[in-house]
PDB file of N, CA and C in Angstrom:
ATOM      1  N   MET A   1      82.898  30.781-162.775  1.00  0.00           N
ATOM      2  CA  MET A   1      81.603  30.173-162.546  1.00  0.00           C
ATOM      3  C   MET A   1      81.313  29.203-163.674  1.00  0.00           C
ATOM      4  N   GLY A   2      80.579  28.174-163.353  1.00  0.00           N
ATOM      5  CA  GLY A   2      80.157  27.199-164.339  1.00  0.00           C
ATOM      6  C   GLY A   2      79.059  26.338-163.745  1.00  0.00           C
ATOM      7  N   ALA A   3      78.629  25.352-164.482  1.00  0.00           N
ATOM      8  CA  ALA A   3      77.590  24.432-164.009  1.00  0.00           C
ATOM      9  C   ALA A   3      78.106  23.006-164.144  1.00  0.00           C
ATOM     10  N   ASP A   4      77.617  22.127-163.265  1.00  0.00           N
ATOM     11  CA  ASP A   4      78.007  20.724-163.367  1.00  0.00           C
ATOM     12  C   ASP A   4      77.085  20.010-164.346  1.00  0.00           C
ATOM     13  N   GLY A   5      77.283  18.704-164.503  1.00  0.00           N
ATOM     14  CA  GLY A   5      76.506  17.932-165.460  1.00  0.00           C
ATOM     15  C   GLY A   5      75.019  17.872-165.154  1.00  0.00           C
ATOM     16  N   ALA A   6      74.637  18.190-163.892  1.00  0.00           N
ATOM     17  CA  ALA A   6      73.228  18.205-163.494  1.00  0.00           C
ATOM     18  C   ALA A   6      72.639  19.611-163.583  1.00  0.00           C
ATOM     19  N   GLY A   7      73.459  20.596-164.019  1.00  0.00           N
ATOM     20  CA  GLY A   7      72.988  21.958-164.155  1.00  0.00           C
ATOM     21  C   GLY A   7      73.117  22.805-162.893  1.00  0.00           C
ATOM     22  N   ARG A   8      73.718  22.259-161.818  1.00  0.00           N
ATOM     23  CA  ARG A   8      73.899  23.041-160.590  1.00  0.00           C
ATOM     24  C   ARG A   8      75.024  24.054-160.782  1.00  0.00           C
ATOM     25  N   PRO A   9      74.821  25.303-160.370  1.00  0.00           N
ATOM     26  CA  PRO A   9      75.879  26.308-160.486  1.00  0.00           C
ATOM     27  C   PRO A   9      77.028  26.046-159.511  1.00  0.00           C
ATOM     28  N   TRP A  10      78.236  26.290-159.965  1.00  0.00           N
ATOM     29  CA  TRP A  10      79.452  26.224-159.153  1.00  0.00           C
ATOM     30  C   TRP A  10      80.209  27.535-159.335  1.00  0.00           C
ATOM     31  N   ILE A  11      80.848  28.000-158.261  1.00  0.00           N
ATOM     32  CA  ILE A  11      81.695  29.179-158.330  1.00  0.00           C
ATOM     33  C   ILE A  11      83.018  28.872-157.641  1.00  0.00           C
ATOM     34  N   ALA A  12      84.015  29.668-157.917  1.00  0.00           N
ATOM     35  CA  ALA A  12      85.319  29.534-157.250  1.00  0.00           C
ATOM     36  C   ALA A  12      85.763  30.909-156.801  1.00  0.00           C
ATOM     37  N   GLY A  13      86.478  30.935-155.693  1.00  0.00           N
ATOM     38  CA  GLY A  13      86.984  32.194-155.171  1.00  0.00           C
ATOM     39  C   GLY A  13      87.831  31.930-153.940  1.00  0.00           C
ATOM     40  N   TRP A  14      88.084  32.967-153.161  1.00  0.00           N
ATOM     41  CA  TRP A  14      88.919  32.825-151.969  1.00  0.00           C
ATOM     42  C   TRP A  14      88.107  33.115-150.728  1.00  0.00           C
ATOM     43  N   ALA A  15      88.302  32.292-149.698  1.00  0.00           N
ATOM     44  CA  ALA A  15      87.709  32.532-148.391  1.00  0.00           C
ATOM     45  C   ALA A  15      88.712  33.335-147.561  1.00  0.00           C
ATOM     46  N   PRO A  16      88.257  34.229-146.702  1.00  0.00           N
ATOM     47  CA  PRO A  16      89.181  35.020-145.887  1.00  0.00           C
ATOM     48  C   PRO A  16      90.160  34.127-145.108  1.00  0.00           C
ATOM     49  N   GLY A  17      91.443  34.469-145.198  1.00  0.00           N
ATOM     50  CA  GLY A  17      92.478  33.736-144.477  1.00  0.00           C
ATOM     51  C   GLY A  17      92.938  32.450-145.127  1.00  0.00           C
ATOM     52  N   ASN A  18      92.353  32.071-146.256  1.00  0.00           N
ATOM     53  CA  ASN A  18      92.733  30.835-146.932  1.00  0.00           C
ATOM     54  C   ASN A  18      93.584  31.185-148.164  1.00  0.00           C
ATOM     55  N   PRO A  19      94.809  30.646-148.264  1.00  0.00           N
ATOM     56  CA  PRO A  19      95.659  30.987-149.404  1.00  0.00           C
ATOM     57  C   PRO A  19      95.274  30.268-150.697  1.00  0.00           C
ATOM     58  N   HIS A  20      94.321  29.347-150.616  1.00  0.00           N
ATOM     59  CA  HIS A  20      93.905  28.589-151.801  1.00  0.00           C
ATOM     60  C   HIS A  20      92.461  28.896-152.156  1.00  0.00           C
ATOM     61  N   SER A  21      92.156  28.755-153.424  1.00  0.00           N
ATOM     62  CA  SER A  21      90.778  28.910-153.884  1.00  0.00           C
ATOM     63  C   SER A  21      89.886  27.874-153.211  1.00  0.00           C
ATOM     64  N   VAL A  22      88.615  28.197-153.120  1.00  0.00           N
ATOM     65  CA  VAL A  22      87.618  27.231-152.680  1.00  0.00           C
ATOM     66  C   VAL A  22      86.564  27.139-153.764  1.00  0.00           C
ATOM     67  N   LEU A  23      85.894  26.009-153.826  1.00  0.00           N
ATOM     68  CA  LEU A  23      84.779  25.816-154.744  1.00  0.00           C
ATOM     69  C   LEU A  23      83.494  25.868-153.931  1.00  0.00           C
ATOM     70  N   ALA A  24      82.426  26.346-154.526  1.00  0.00           N
ATOM     71  CA  ALA A  24      81.124  26.342-153.869  1.00  0.00           C
ATOM     72  C   ALA A  24      80.079  25.960-154.902  1.00  0.00           C
ATOM     73  N   ARG A  25      79.132  25.133-154.480  1.00  0.00           N
ATOM     74  CA  ARG A  25      78.050  24.723-155.376  1.00  0.00           C
ATOM     75  C   ARG A  25      76.722  25.109-154.742  1.00  0.00           C
ATOM     76  N   TRP A  26      75.775  25.451-155.578  1.00  0.00           N
ATOM     77  CA  TRP A  26      74.457  25.831-155.114  1.00  0.00           C
ATOM     78  C   TRP A  26      73.645  24.571-154.871  1.00  0.00           C
ATOM     79  N   THR A  27      73.100  24.406-153.653  1.00  0.00           N
ATOM     80  CA  THR A  27      72.338  23.213-153.291  1.00  0.00           C
ATOM     81  C   THR A  27      70.854  23.361-153.586  1.00  0.00           C
ATOM     82  N   GLY A  28      70.444  24.549-153.973  1.00  0.00           N
ATOM     83  CA  GLY A  28      69.025  24.847-154.158  1.00  0.00           C
ATOM     84  C   GLY A  28      68.523  25.797-153.088  1.00  0.00           C
ATOM     85  N   THR A  29      69.247  25.824-151.957  1.00  0.00           N
ATOM     86  CA  THR A  29      68.873  26.726-150.871  1.00  0.00           C
ATOM     87  C   THR A  29      70.056  27.516-150.321  1.00  0.00           C
ATOM     88  N   GLU A  30      71.294  27.021-150.556  1.00  0.00           N
ATOM     89  CA  GLU A  30      72.472  27.709-150.031  1.00  0.00           C
ATOM     90  C   GLU A  30      73.721  27.274-150.799  1.00  0.00           C
ATOM     91  N   TRP A  31      74.821  28.011-150.597  1.00  0.00           N
ATOM     92  CA  TRP A  31      76.100  27.655-151.190  1.00  0.00           C
ATOM     93  C   TRP A  31      76.830  26.707-150.255  1.00  0.00           C
ATOM     94  N   ALA A  32      77.208  25.535-150.745  1.00  0.00           N
ATOM     95  CA  ALA A  32      78.020  24.564-149.996  1.00  0.00           C
ATOM     96  C   ALA A  32      79.467  24.731-150.443  1.00  0.00           C
ATOM     97  N   THR A  33      80.346  25.075-149.512  1.00  0.00           N
ATOM     98  CA  THR A  33      81.742  25.353-149.826  1.00  0.00           C
ATOM     99  C   THR A  33      82.583  24.096-149.709  1.00  0.00           C
ATOM    100  N   GLU A  34      83.487  23.905-150.660  1.00  0.00           N
ATOM    101  CA  GLU A  34      84.410  22.775-150.656  1.00  0.00           C
ATOM    102  C   GLU A  34      85.822  23.284-150.913  1.00  0.00           C
ATOM    103  N   GLU A  35      86.740  22.909-150.038  1.00  0.00           N
ATOM    104  CA  GLU A  35      88.136  23.280-150.242  1.00  0.00           C
ATOM    105  C   GLU A  35      88.758  22.354-151.279  1.00  0.00           C
ATOM    106  N   LEU A  36      89.828  22.807-151.899  1.00  0.00           N
ATOM    107  CA  LEU A  36      90.554  21.954-152.835  1.00  0.00           C
ATOM    108  C   LEU A  36      91.166  20.790-152.059  1.00  0.00           C
ATOM    109  N   PRO A  37      91.353  19.638-152.694  1.00  0.00           N
ATOM    110  CA  PRO A  37      91.913  18.467-152.007  1.00  0.00           C
ATOM    111  C   PRO A  37      93.320  18.739-151.458  1.00  0.00           C
ATOM    112  N   ALA A  38      93.640  18.101-150.341  1.00  0.00           N
ATOM    113  CA  ALA A  38      94.947  18.277-149.703  1.00  0.00           C
ATOM    114  C   ALA A  38      96.086  17.896-150.640  1.00  0.00           C
ATOM    115  N   ASP A  39      95.898  16.878-151.489  1.00  0.00           N
ATOM    116  CA  ASP A  39      96.984  16.496-152.394  1.00  0.00           C
ATOM    117  C   ASP A  39      97.277  17.585-153.426  1.00  0.00           C
ATOM    118  N   VAL A  40      96.359  18.528-153.616  1.00  0.00           N
ATOM    119  CA  VAL A  40      96.599  19.685-154.483  1.00  0.00           C
ATOM    120  C   VAL A  40      97.268  20.807-153.692  1.00  0.00           C
ATOM    121  N   THR A  41      96.784  21.075-152.487  1.00  0.00           N
ATOM    122  CA  THR A  41      97.222  22.254-151.737  1.00  0.00           C
ATOM    123  C   THR A  41      98.469  22.048-150.890  1.00  0.00           C
ATOM    124  N   GLU A  42      98.782  20.812-150.480  1.00  0.00           N
ATOM    125  CA  GLU A  42      99.911  20.629-149.575  1.00  0.00           C
ATOM    126  C   GLU A  42     101.267  20.897-150.224  1.00  0.00           C
ATOM    127  N   HIS A  43     101.348  20.865-151.542  1.00  0.00           N
ATOM    128  CA  HIS A  43     102.613  21.104-152.241  1.00  0.00           C
ATOM    129  C   HIS A  43     102.581  22.364-153.104  1.00  0.00           C
ATOM    130  N   SER A  44     101.621  23.245-152.827  1.00  0.00           N
ATOM    131  CA  SER A  44     101.497  24.449-153.639  1.00  0.00           C
ATOM    132  C   SER A  44     101.123  25.642-152.765  1.00  0.00           C
ATOM    133  N   GLU A  45     101.226  26.821-153.359  1.00  0.00           N
ATOM    134  CA  GLU A  45     100.857  28.053-152.681  1.00  0.00           C
ATOM    135  C   GLU A  45      99.942  28.868-153.584  1.00  0.00           C
ATOM    136  N   MET A  46      99.016  29.559-152.987  1.00  0.00           N
ATOM    137  CA  MET A  46      98.163  30.533-153.679  1.00  0.00           C
ATOM    138  C   MET A  46      97.538  29.997-154.971  1.00  0.00           C
ATOM    139  N   SER A  47      96.681  29.001-154.851  1.00  0.00           N
ATOM    140  CA  SER A  47      96.022  28.455-156.031  1.00  0.00           C
ATOM    141  C   SER A  47      94.922  29.392-156.532  1.00  0.00           C
ATOM    142  N   THR A  48      94.661  29.293-157.818  1.00  0.00           N
ATOM    143  CA  THR A  48      93.611  30.075-158.465  1.00  0.00           C
ATOM    144  C   THR A  48      92.841  29.157-159.402  1.00  0.00           C
ATOM    145  N   VAL A  49      91.536  29.077-159.231  1.00  0.00           N
ATOM    146  CA  VAL A  49      90.693  28.336-160.165  1.00  0.00           C
ATOM    147  C   VAL A  49      90.302  29.302-161.273  1.00  0.00           C
ATOM    148  N   LEU A  50      90.596  28.926-162.508  1.00  0.00           N
ATOM    149  CA  LEU A  50      90.352  29.798-163.663  1.00  0.00           C
ATOM    150  C   LEU A  50      89.102  29.429-164.448  1.00  0.00           C
ATOM    151  N   GLY A  51      88.623  28.194-164.275  1.00  0.00           N
ATOM    152  CA  GLY A  51      87.452  27.778-165.024  1.00  0.00           C
ATOM    153  C   GLY A  51      86.785  26.572-164.402  1.00  0.00           C
ATOM    154  N   VAL A  52      85.470  26.477-164.583  1.00  0.00           N
ATOM    155  CA  VAL A  52      84.662  25.369-164.085  1.00  0.00           C
ATOM    156  C   VAL A  52      83.798  24.906-165.248  1.00  0.00           C
ATOM    157  N   ALA A  53      83.743  23.580-165.481  1.00  0.00           N
ATOM    158  CA  ALA A  53      82.961  23.070-166.618  1.00  0.00           C
ATOM    159  C   ALA A  53      82.302  21.740-166.274  1.00  0.00           C
ATOM    160  N   ALA A  54      81.141  21.514-166.853  1.00  0.00           N
ATOM    161  CA  ALA A  54      80.403  20.263-166.680  1.00  0.00           C
ATOM    162  C   ALA A  54      81.106  19.124-167.398  1.00  0.00           C
ATOM    163  N   VAL A  55      80.889  17.914-166.908  1.00  0.00           N
ATOM    164  CA  VAL A  55      81.369  16.708-167.571  1.00  0.00           C
ATOM    165  C   VAL A  55      80.135  16.029-168.164  1.00  0.00           C
ATOM    166  N   PRO A  56      79.974  16.064-169.490  1.00  0.00           N
ATOM    167  CA  PRO A  56      78.776  15.513-170.116  1.00  0.00           C
ATOM    168  C   PRO A  56      78.529  14.057-169.714  1.00  0.00           C
ATOM    169  N   GLY A  57      77.267  13.732-169.496  1.00  0.00           N
ATOM    170  CA  GLY A  57      76.886  12.372-169.154  1.00  0.00           C
ATOM    171  C   GLY A  57      77.052  12.027-167.681  1.00  0.00           C
ATOM    172  N   THR A  58      77.476  12.987-166.862  1.00  0.00           N
ATOM    173  CA  THR A  58      77.634  12.774-165.418  1.00  0.00           C
ATOM    174  C   THR A  58      77.016  13.956-164.683  1.00  0.00           C
ATOM    175  N   ARG A  59      76.995  13.871-163.353  1.00  0.00           N
ATOM    176  CA  ARG A  59      76.625  15.013-162.516  1.00  0.00           C
ATOM    177  C   ARG A  59      77.876  15.804-162.152  1.00  0.00           C
ATOM    178  N   GLY A  60      78.993  15.467-162.803  1.00  0.00           N
ATOM    179  CA  GLY A  60      80.298  15.971-162.415  1.00  0.00           C
ATOM    180  C   GLY A  60      80.674  17.335-162.948  1.00  0.00           C
ATOM    181  N   VAL A  61      81.768  17.832-162.358  1.00  0.00           N
ATOM    182  CA  VAL A  61      82.324  19.118-162.736  1.00  0.00           C
ATOM    183  C   VAL A  61      83.849  19.023-162.656  1.00  0.00           C
ATOM    184  N   LEU A  62      84.523  19.724-163.556  1.00  0.00           N
ATOM    185  CA  LEU A  62      85.977  19.864-163.513  1.00  0.00           C
ATOM    186  C   LEU A  62      86.303  21.326-163.271  1.00  0.00           C
ATOM    187  N   ALA A  63      87.298  21.553-162.429  1.00  0.00           N
ATOM    188  CA  ALA A  63      87.796  22.913-162.191  1.00  0.00           C
ATOM    189  C   ALA A  63      89.276  22.916-162.526  1.00  0.00           C
ATOM    190  N   ALA A  64      89.717  23.908-163.267  1.00  0.00           N
ATOM    191  CA  ALA A  64      91.117  23.995-163.676  1.00  0.00           C
ATOM    192  C   ALA A  64      91.678  25.356-163.299  1.00  0.00           C
ATOM    193  N   GLY A  65      92.979  25.366-163.003  1.00  0.00           N
ATOM    194  CA  GLY A  65      93.613  26.622-162.644  1.00  0.00           C
ATOM    195  C   GLY A  65      95.110  26.463-162.489  1.00  0.00           C
ATOM    196  N   THR A  66      95.701  27.312-161.640  1.00  0.00           N
ATOM    197  CA  THR A  66      97.137  27.299-161.415  1.00  0.00           C
ATOM    198  C   THR A  66      97.438  27.434-159.928  1.00  0.00           C
ATOM    199  N   ALA A  67      98.669  27.090-159.572  1.00  0.00           N
ATOM    200  CA  ALA A  67      99.169  27.265-158.204  1.00  0.00           C
ATOM    201  C   ALA A  67     100.673  27.429-158.271  1.00  0.00           C
ATOM    202  N   GLY A  68     101.222  28.089-157.280  1.00  0.00           N
ATOM    203  CA  GLY A  68     102.666  28.179-157.168  1.00  0.00           C
ATOM    204  C   GLY A  68     103.194  26.875-156.604  1.00  0.00           C
ATOM    205  N   CYS A  69     104.115  26.242-157.301  1.00  0.00           N
ATOM    206  CA  CYS A  69     104.641  24.942-156.874  1.00  0.00           C
ATOM    207  C   CYS A  69     105.704  25.120-155.800  1.00  0.00           C
ATOM    208  N   ALA A  70     105.623  24.353-154.736  1.00  0.00           N
ATOM    209  CA  ALA A  70     106.608  24.421-153.659  1.00  0.00           C
ATOM    210  C   ALA A  70     107.977  23.946-154.133  1.00  0.00           C
ATOM    211  N   SER A  71     107.996  23.040-155.113  1.00  0.00           N
ATOM    212  CA  SER A  71     109.265  22.476-155.586  1.00  0.00           C
ATOM    213  C   SER A  71     109.884  23.270-156.734  1.00  0.00           C
ATOM    214  N   ASP A  72     109.170  24.245-157.263  1.00  0.00           N
ATOM    215  CA  ASP A  72     109.645  24.995-158.420  1.00  0.00           C
ATOM    216  C   ASP A  72     109.060  26.408-158.349  1.00  0.00           C
ATOM    217  N   PRO A  73     109.802  27.428-158.678  1.00  0.00           N
ATOM    218  CA  PRO A  73     109.273  28.791-158.552  1.00  0.00           C
ATOM    219  C   PRO A  73     108.241  29.191-159.607  1.00  0.00           C
ATOM    220  N   VAL A  74     107.939  28.333-160.533  1.00  0.00           N
ATOM    221  CA  VAL A  74     106.955  28.684-161.561  1.00  0.00           C
ATOM    222  C   VAL A  74     105.594  28.091-161.218  1.00  0.00           C
ATOM    223  N   GLN A  75     104.604  28.447-161.992  1.00  0.00           N
ATOM    224  CA  GLN A  75     103.242  27.971-161.774  1.00  0.00           C
ATOM    225  C   GLN A  75     103.058  26.521-162.221  1.00  0.00           C
ATOM    226  N   CYS A  76     102.246  25.795-161.476  1.00  0.00           N
ATOM    227  CA  CYS A  76     101.836  24.431-161.839  1.00  0.00           C
ATOM    228  C   CYS A  76     100.362  24.453-162.212  1.00  0.00           C
ATOM    229  N   GLY A  77      99.943  23.513-163.017  1.00  0.00           N
ATOM    230  CA  GLY A  77      98.532  23.382-163.340  1.00  0.00           C
ATOM    231  C   GLY A  77      97.785  22.652-162.236  1.00  0.00           C
ATOM    232  N   VAL A  78      96.521  23.006-162.047  1.00  0.00           N
ATOM    233  CA  VAL A  78      95.650  22.378-161.058  1.00  0.00           C
ATOM    234  C   VAL A  78      94.404  21.894-161.782  1.00  0.00           C
ATOM    235  N   LEU A  79      94.024  20.636-161.551  1.00  0.00           N
ATOM    236  CA  LEU A  79      92.794  20.076-162.109  1.00  0.00           C
ATOM    237  C   LEU A  79      92.096  19.299-160.999  1.00  0.00           C
ATOM    238  N   VAL A  80      90.859  19.676-160.714  1.00  0.00           N
ATOM    239  CA  VAL A  80      90.094  19.063-159.622  1.00  0.00           C
ATOM    240  C   VAL A  80      88.760  18.610-160.197  1.00  0.00           C
ATOM    241  N   SER A  81      88.281  17.429-159.777  1.00  0.00           N
ATOM    242  CA  SER A  81      86.984  16.939-160.221  1.00  0.00           C
ATOM    243  C   SER A  81      86.083  16.693-159.012  1.00  0.00           C
ATOM    244  N   ARG A  82      84.773  16.766-159.242  1.00  0.00           N
ATOM    245  CA  ARG A  82      83.782  16.463-158.237  1.00  0.00           C
ATOM    246  C   ARG A  82      82.654  15.678-158.892  1.00  0.00           C
ATOM    247  N   ASP A  83      82.106  14.700-158.176  1.00  0.00           N
ATOM    248  CA  ASP A  83      80.908  13.935-158.566  1.00  0.00           C
ATOM    249  C   ASP A  83      81.013  13.247-159.913  1.00  0.00           C
ATOM    250  N   LEU A  84      82.172  12.698-160.238  1.00  0.00           N
ATOM    251  CA  LEU A  84      82.302  11.994-161.512  1.00  0.00           C
ATOM    252  C   LEU A  84      81.857  10.534-161.425  1.00  0.00           C
ATOM    253  N   GLY A  85      81.758  10.003-160.233  1.00  0.00           N
ATOM    254  CA  GLY A  85      81.430   8.589-160.030  1.00  0.00           C
ATOM    255  C   GLY A  85      80.040   8.220-160.170  1.00  0.00           C
TER     256      GLY A  85
END
């Protein structure tokens, strides 16, 4: 769990039947769920988001974690951003 640059809470976890983590942000009335980008998930298996942090000076958030790489049997790093623009 963490907050974005605007102070909105974000969480990460797994949705039933989905092999990858999902991100969710609080809109003020409900949790809006966002899947990880296809360019992250199409070449990996079983991703895990380990941390969420605000990007100072923006409304943005960074999420970092790991995933099993399809091209290599070891873990790859995952870095996803939202609302940095």
